[in-house]
XYZ file of C-alpha atoms in Angstrom:
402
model
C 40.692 -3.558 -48.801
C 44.200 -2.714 -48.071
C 45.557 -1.777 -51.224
C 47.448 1.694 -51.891
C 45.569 4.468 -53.274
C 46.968 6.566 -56.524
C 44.611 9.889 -56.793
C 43.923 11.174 -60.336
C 42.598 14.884 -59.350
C 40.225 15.266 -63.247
C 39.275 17.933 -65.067
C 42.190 20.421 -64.938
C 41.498 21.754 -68.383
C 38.192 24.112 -66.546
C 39.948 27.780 -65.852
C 37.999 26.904 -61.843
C 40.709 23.440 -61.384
C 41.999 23.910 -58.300
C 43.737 20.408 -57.287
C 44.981 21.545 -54.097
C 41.230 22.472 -52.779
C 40.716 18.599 -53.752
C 43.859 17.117 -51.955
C 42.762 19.391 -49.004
C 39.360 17.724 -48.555
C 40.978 14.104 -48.947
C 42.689 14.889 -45.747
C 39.105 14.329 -43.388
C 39.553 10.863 -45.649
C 43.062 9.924 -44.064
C 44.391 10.524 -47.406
C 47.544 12.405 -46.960
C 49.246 13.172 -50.071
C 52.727 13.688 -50.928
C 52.009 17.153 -51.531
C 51.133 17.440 -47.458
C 53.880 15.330 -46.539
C 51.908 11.908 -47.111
C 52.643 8.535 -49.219
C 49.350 8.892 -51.514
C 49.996 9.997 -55.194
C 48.232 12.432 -56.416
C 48.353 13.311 -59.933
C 46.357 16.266 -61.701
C 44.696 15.154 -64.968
C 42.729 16.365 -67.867
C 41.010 13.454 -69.196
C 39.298 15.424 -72.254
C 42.749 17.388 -72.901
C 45.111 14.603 -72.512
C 47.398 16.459 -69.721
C 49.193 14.402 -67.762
C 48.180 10.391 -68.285
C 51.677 9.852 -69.366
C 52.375 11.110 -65.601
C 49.202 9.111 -64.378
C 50.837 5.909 -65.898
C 54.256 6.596 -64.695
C 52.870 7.057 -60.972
C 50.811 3.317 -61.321
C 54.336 1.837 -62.630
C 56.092 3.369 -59.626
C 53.381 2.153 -56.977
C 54.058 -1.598 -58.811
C 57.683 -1.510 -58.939
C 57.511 -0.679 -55.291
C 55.515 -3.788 -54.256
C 56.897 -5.649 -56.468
C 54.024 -7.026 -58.172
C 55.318 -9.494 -60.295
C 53.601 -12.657 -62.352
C 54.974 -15.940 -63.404
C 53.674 -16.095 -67.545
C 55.529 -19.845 -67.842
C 52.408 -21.464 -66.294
C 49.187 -22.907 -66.706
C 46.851 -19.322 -66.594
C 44.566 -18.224 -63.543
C 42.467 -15.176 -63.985
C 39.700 -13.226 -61.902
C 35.987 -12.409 -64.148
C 35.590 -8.512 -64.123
C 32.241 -8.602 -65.718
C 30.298 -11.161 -68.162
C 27.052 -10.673 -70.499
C 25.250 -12.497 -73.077
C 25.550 -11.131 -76.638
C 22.650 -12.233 -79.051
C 25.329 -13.081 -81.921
C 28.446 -14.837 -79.651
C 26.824 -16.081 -76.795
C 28.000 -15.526 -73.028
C 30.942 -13.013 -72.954
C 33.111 -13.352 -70.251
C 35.640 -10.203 -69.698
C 38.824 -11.601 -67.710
C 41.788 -10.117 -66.259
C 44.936 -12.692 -66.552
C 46.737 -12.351 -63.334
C 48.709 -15.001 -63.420
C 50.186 -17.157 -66.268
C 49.137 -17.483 -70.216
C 45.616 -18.362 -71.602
C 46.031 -19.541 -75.138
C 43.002 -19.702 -77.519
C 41.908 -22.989 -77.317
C 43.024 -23.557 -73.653
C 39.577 -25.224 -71.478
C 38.553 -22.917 -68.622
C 36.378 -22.609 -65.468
C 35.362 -19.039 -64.411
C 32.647 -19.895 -60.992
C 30.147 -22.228 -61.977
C 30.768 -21.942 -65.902
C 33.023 -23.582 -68.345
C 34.066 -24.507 -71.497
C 36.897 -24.138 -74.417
C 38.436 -20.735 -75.295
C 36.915 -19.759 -78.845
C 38.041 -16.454 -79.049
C 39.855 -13.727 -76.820
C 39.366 -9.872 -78.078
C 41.621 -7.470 -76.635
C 40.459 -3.467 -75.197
C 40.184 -2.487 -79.022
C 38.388 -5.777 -80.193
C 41.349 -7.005 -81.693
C 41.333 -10.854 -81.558
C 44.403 -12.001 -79.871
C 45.905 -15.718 -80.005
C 47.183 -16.211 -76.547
C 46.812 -13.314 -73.019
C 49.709 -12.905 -70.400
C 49.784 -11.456 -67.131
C 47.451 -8.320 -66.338
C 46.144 -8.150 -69.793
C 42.336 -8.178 -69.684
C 40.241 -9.565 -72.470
C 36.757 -10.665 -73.757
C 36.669 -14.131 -74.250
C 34.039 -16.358 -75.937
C 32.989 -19.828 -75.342
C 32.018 -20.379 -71.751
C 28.732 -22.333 -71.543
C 27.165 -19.541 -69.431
C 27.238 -16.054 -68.197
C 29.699 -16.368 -64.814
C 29.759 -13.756 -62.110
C 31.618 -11.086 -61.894
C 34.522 -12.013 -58.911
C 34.561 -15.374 -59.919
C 38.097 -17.000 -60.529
C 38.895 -18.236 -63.898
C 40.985 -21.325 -64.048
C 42.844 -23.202 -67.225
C 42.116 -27.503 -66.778
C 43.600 -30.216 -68.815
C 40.323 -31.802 -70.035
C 36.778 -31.566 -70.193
C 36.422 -34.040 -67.062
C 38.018 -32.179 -64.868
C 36.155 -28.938 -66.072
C 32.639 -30.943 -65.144
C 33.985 -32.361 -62.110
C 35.563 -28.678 -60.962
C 31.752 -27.208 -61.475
C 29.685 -29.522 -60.507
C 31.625 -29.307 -56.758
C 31.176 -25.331 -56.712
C 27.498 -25.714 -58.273
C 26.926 -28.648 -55.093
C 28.369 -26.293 -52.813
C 27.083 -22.841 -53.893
C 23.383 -24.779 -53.483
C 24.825 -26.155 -49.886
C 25.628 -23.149 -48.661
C 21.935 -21.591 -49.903
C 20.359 -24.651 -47.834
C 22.291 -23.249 -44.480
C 21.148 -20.625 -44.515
C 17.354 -20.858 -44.690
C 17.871 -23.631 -42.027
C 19.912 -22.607 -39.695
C 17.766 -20.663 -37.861
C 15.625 -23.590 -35.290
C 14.022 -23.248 -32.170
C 12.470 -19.680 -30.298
C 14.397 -17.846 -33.031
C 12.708 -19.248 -36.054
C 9.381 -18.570 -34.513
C 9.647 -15.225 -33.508
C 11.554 -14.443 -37.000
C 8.268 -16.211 -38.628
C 5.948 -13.982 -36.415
C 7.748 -11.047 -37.572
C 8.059 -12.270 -41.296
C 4.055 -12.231 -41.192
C 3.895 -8.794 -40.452
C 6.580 -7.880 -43.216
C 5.084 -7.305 -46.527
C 7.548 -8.528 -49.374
C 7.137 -7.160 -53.355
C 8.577 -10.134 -55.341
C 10.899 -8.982 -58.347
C 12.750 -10.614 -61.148
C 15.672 -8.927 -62.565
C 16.854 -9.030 -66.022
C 19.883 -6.973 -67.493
C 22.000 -6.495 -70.612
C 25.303 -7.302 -68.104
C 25.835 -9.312 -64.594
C 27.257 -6.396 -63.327
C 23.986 -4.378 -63.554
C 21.879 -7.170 -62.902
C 23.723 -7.699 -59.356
C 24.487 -3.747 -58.733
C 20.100 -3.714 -59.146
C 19.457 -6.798 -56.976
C 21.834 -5.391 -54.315
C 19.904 -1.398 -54.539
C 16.491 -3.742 -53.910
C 17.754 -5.107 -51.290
C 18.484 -1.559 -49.306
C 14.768 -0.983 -49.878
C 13.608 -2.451 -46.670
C 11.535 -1.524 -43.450
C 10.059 -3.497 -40.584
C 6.850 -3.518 -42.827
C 7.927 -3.657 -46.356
C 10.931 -5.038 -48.849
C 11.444 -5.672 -51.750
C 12.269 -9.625 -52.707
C 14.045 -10.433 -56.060
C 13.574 -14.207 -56.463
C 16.012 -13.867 -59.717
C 18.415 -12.234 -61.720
C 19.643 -12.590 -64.700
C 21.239 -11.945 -67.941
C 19.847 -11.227 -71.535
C 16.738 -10.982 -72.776
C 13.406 -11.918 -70.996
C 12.435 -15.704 -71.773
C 9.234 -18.018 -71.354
C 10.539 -19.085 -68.054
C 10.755 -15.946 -66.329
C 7.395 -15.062 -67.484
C 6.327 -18.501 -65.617
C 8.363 -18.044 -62.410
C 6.559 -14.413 -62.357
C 3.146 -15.544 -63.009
C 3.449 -18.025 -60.255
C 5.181 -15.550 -57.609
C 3.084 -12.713 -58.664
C 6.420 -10.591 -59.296
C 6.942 -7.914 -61.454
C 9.897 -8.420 -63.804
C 12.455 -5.467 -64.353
C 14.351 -5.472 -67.516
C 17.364 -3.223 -67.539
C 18.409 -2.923 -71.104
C 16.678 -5.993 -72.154
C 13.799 -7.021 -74.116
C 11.066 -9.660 -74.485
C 10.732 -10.898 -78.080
C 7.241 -11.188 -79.545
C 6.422 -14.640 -78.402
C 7.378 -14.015 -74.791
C 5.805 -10.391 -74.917
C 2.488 -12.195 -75.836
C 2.835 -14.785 -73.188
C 3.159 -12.057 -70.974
C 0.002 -10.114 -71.695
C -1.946 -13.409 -71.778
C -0.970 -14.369 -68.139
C -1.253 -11.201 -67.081
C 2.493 -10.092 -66.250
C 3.781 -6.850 -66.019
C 7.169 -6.170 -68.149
C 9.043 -2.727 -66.902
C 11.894 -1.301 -69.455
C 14.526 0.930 -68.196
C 17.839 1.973 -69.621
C 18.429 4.492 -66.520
C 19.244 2.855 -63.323
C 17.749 5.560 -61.096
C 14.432 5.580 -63.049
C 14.191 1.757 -62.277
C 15.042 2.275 -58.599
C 12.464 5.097 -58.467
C 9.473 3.000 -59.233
C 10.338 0.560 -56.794
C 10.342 2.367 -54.354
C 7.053 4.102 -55.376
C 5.528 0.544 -55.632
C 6.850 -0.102 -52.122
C 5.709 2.781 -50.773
C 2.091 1.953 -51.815
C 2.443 -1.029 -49.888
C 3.018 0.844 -46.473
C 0.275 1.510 -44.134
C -0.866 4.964 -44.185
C 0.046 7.552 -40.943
C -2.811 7.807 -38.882
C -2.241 11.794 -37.293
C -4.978 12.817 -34.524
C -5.252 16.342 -33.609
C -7.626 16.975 -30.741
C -9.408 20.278 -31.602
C -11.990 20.787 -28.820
C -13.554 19.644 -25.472
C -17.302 19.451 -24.226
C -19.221 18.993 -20.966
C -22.612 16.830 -21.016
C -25.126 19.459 -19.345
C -28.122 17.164 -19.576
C -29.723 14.694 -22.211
C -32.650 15.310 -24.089
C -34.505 12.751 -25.723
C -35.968 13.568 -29.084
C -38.845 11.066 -30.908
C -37.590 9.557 -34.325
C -33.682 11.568 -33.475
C -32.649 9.572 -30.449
C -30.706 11.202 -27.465
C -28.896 14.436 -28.261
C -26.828 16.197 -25.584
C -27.256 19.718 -24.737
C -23.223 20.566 -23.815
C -20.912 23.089 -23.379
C -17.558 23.658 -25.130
C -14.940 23.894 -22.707
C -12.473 24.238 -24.636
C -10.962 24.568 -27.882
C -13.428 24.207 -31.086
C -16.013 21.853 -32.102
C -16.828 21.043 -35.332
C -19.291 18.831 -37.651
C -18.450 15.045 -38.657
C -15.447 15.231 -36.426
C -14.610 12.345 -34.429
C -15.619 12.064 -31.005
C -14.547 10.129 -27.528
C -17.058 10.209 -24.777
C -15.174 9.481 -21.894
C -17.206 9.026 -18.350
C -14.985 9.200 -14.794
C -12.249 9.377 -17.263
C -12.593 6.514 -19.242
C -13.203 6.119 -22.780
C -16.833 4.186 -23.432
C -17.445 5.301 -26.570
C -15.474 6.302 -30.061
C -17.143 7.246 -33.161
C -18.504 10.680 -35.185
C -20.467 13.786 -34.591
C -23.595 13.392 -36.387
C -25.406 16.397 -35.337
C -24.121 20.014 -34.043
C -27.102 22.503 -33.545
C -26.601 25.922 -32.025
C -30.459 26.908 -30.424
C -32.487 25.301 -33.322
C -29.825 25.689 -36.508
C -27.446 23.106 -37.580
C -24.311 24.870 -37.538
C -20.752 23.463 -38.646
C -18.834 24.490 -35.814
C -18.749 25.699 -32.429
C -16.239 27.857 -30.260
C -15.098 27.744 -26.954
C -17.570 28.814 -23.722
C -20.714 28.308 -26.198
C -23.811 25.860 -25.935
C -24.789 23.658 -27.655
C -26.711 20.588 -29.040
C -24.625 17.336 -29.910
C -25.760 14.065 -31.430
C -23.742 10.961 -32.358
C -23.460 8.520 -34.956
C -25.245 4.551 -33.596
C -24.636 5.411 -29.811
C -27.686 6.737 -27.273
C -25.778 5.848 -23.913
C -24.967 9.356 -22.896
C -25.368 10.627 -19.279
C -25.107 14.019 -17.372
C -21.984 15.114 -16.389
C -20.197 13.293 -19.328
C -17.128 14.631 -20.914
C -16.694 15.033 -25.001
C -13.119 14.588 -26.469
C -13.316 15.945 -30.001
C -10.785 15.171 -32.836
C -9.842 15.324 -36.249
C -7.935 12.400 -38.256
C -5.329 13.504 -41.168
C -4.348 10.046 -43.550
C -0.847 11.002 -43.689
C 0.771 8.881 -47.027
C 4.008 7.159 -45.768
C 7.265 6.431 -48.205
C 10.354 4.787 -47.595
C-alpha cells in the first residue's frame, strides 16, 4: 500500500521479551529498523503494563510531522466508513473516520450507497459529541442503511442531491455487476459453461452482527474452491435473519450462516416449515470449519487400485447349474475372494468385474498364493478361454477434503 510502517514489538512485561529476536526476524520482511541502521520505528510495548504508549504515540506524531499530514477543518467534511452494523435499538451504525473537514450533527451525508441526516455522533468512549474534525473517528446514527466498510462518506447541501448522489453509485454498482456476467461471449463462454457443469457450487447466505464480519466470511468462502467444488454465497448481510432470507434460501436451496445473529420466533418458524437450515456461530473458525466439511461431502470420493495378484487360464471347465469356472495358476502375487478382476486376452482387457468363486481342489478357500492352482469363477461373465490372463485387484474408497 505504500504507507510507512511504525512497529509496536508487545508484550514486554513476560521475563522471555526479547524485542531484538523480533526486529531480527522482520529483517527476511525488508523491515529494517532503526535499531539495524533502517528508517522503520520500532517501539517495545507492554500493552497490559502500560510501558511505553506514551513513546508509541510520540513515534506516530513524528512519522506525521514528517509527511506532513495535514487537514483543512474550515470545509464542508469528507470521511472514509471503517466499519457499519445494525443495532436493534438505533438502527444502522455507521463508524467514520473524518479525514478531512468538520461534520456537524445535523449535517446530510452519503457514505457508498447510503444516506441520510446526522442524528447523533458518539465518540471512542460513547460520549455524544456535537460536531467531528479531522482524524477523529466516530459512530454516527441516522444513515438509512448499513454502508460498507471503505466506502467514502460525503457532507451534501440537501436531500436532492443526497438521492441523486446514490442513486448514480446504486446505477453504477448494478452496471458494473451486469459486465461482468456478460462479458465473457463467444468460445470462452462455452467452454467456461462446460466447465461450470462439472463444478459443483454449495449456495450460502451470510448474515452477521457487523459488515466487517459479514464480508471478512463471504471473502474466507470464497477461498474454498476446487475444479469440482465451491462454495457460492448469493448474499450477505447485516442483522438479524428476516422472512426474506428465509425465501431467497428456500428457493436457492442455500444454507444460511448467521454469525452473531438470530432469527426471531416468526422467522425461526418459517424456517422449520420450509424446511431451511439456520447455522449459529459466534467463532469464526467454527463457521469456516463446517463449510468446508459440507464441501468436502460434496467431492467425489478417491478411487485407489492396488493390483494384488496375477493368474494364467490353464483350461475351462464347464460345470451344470455353476457355469464356466477356470482351473488357473497364480503367477504372481496373491489372489483373494470378492476381489476385482480384469481378464485380459492378447493383452487386452475384455472383461472387468468380481471373483465370485476361489476353490483350492474341492474347498472354497479365501485366498490363494503365488505358484498355486486353482479354481476361479466370475460374477455374470462365461467367455473365458485357455491361455487367458487374470489381473486381480483390490479398490480402497479413499474420502477426499479440500
Amino acid at each position: 500500500a505504500n504507507v510507512p510502517i511504525i512497529v509496536a514489538v508487545n508484550k514486554i512485561d513476560k521475563p522471555e521479551a526479547n524485542p531484538s529476536k523480533v526486529l531480527q526476524e522482520l529483517l527476511q520482511y525488508d523491515l529494517v529498523c532503526e535499531e539495524f541502521g533502517g528508517d522503520i520505528q520500532a517501539v517495545p510495548v507492554s500493552a497490559k503494563a502500560k510501558t511505553n504508549l506514551d513513546k508509541l504515540l510520540e513515534a506516530i506524531m513524528l512519522q506525521a510531522e514528517i509527511m506532513e499530514l495535514k487537514a483543512n477543518p474550515n470545509r464542508t467534511a469528507e470521511g472514509i466508513v471503517v466499519e457499519a452494523k445494525l443495532d436493534k435499538g438505533r438502527g444502522p451504525v455507521a463508524t467514520i473516520l473524518v479525514q478531512r473537514g468538520n461534520m456537524k450533527k445535523g449535517d446530510i451525508i452519503v457514505a457508498g450507497t447510503q444516506w441520510g441526516r446526522v442524528r447523533a455522533m458518539m465518540d471512542e468512549r460513547g460520549q455524544t459529541l456535537e460536531e467531528a474534525g479531522p482524524s477523529l473517528p466516530v459512530e454516527v446514527l441516522g444513515l438509512d442503511g448499513a454502508p460498507e466498510p471503505g466506502d467514502q462518506l460525503v457532507v451534501v447541501d440537501n436531500e436532492a442531491r443526497a438521492r441523486e448522489v446514490t442513486d448514480y453509485r446504486v446505477r453504477l454498482r448494478r452496471e458494473k455487476s451486469q459486465i461482468k456476467t456478460s462479458s465473457r461471449t463467444g468460445l470462452e463462454n462455452m467452454l467456461a459453461k462446460i466447465k461450470e457443469q462439472k463444478l459443483k457450487e454449495f449456495p450460502f447466505i451470510v448474515k452477521a452482527d457487523v459488515q466487517g464480519s459479514a464480508e471478512a466470511i463471504t471473502a474466507s468462502l470464497g477461498k474454498f474452491a476446487n475444479d469440482e467444488v465451491a462454495a457460492k454465497v448469493i448474499h450477505q448481510g447485516v442483522g438479524g435473519i428476516t422472512e426474506s432470507d428465509v425465501s431467497l434460501a428456500k428457493s436457492t436451496g442455500a444454507i444460511i450462516l448467521a454469525f452473531n445473529a438470530r432469527a426471531g420466533k416468526p422467522v425461526r418458524d418459517l424456517a422449520e416449515s420450509e424446511g431451511v437450515e439456520i447455522r449459529y456461530y459466534s467463532i469464526i473458525y467454527n463457521l469456516l470449519d463446517d463449510v468446508k466439511d459440507i464441501l468436502s461431502g460434496m467431492l467425489e470420493p478417491e478411487r485407489k487400485e492396488t493390483f494384488i495378484g496375477y493368474a494364467e487360464i490353464l483350461q475351462v471347465f464347464s460345470i451344470s447349474k455353476v457355469g464356466k469356472i477356470a482351473g488357473c495358476r497364480v503367477t504372481e502375487g496373491t489372489i483373494k475372494r470378492g476381489c476385482g478382476v480384469r481378464l485380459l486376452r492378447d493383452n487386452v482387457v475384455i472383461h472387468e468385474g468380481k471373483l465370485s468363486t476361489l476353490k483350492r481342489f474341492k474347498d472354497e478357500v479365501s485366498e490363494v498364493s503365488g505358484g498355486q492352482e486353482c479354481g476361479m469363477g466370475f460374477e455374470d461373465y462365461q467367455d473365458i478361454r485357455d491361455g487367458d490372463e487374470i489381473e486381480c485387484f483390490e479398490v480402497e474408497i479413499i474420502k477426499r477434503s479440500l
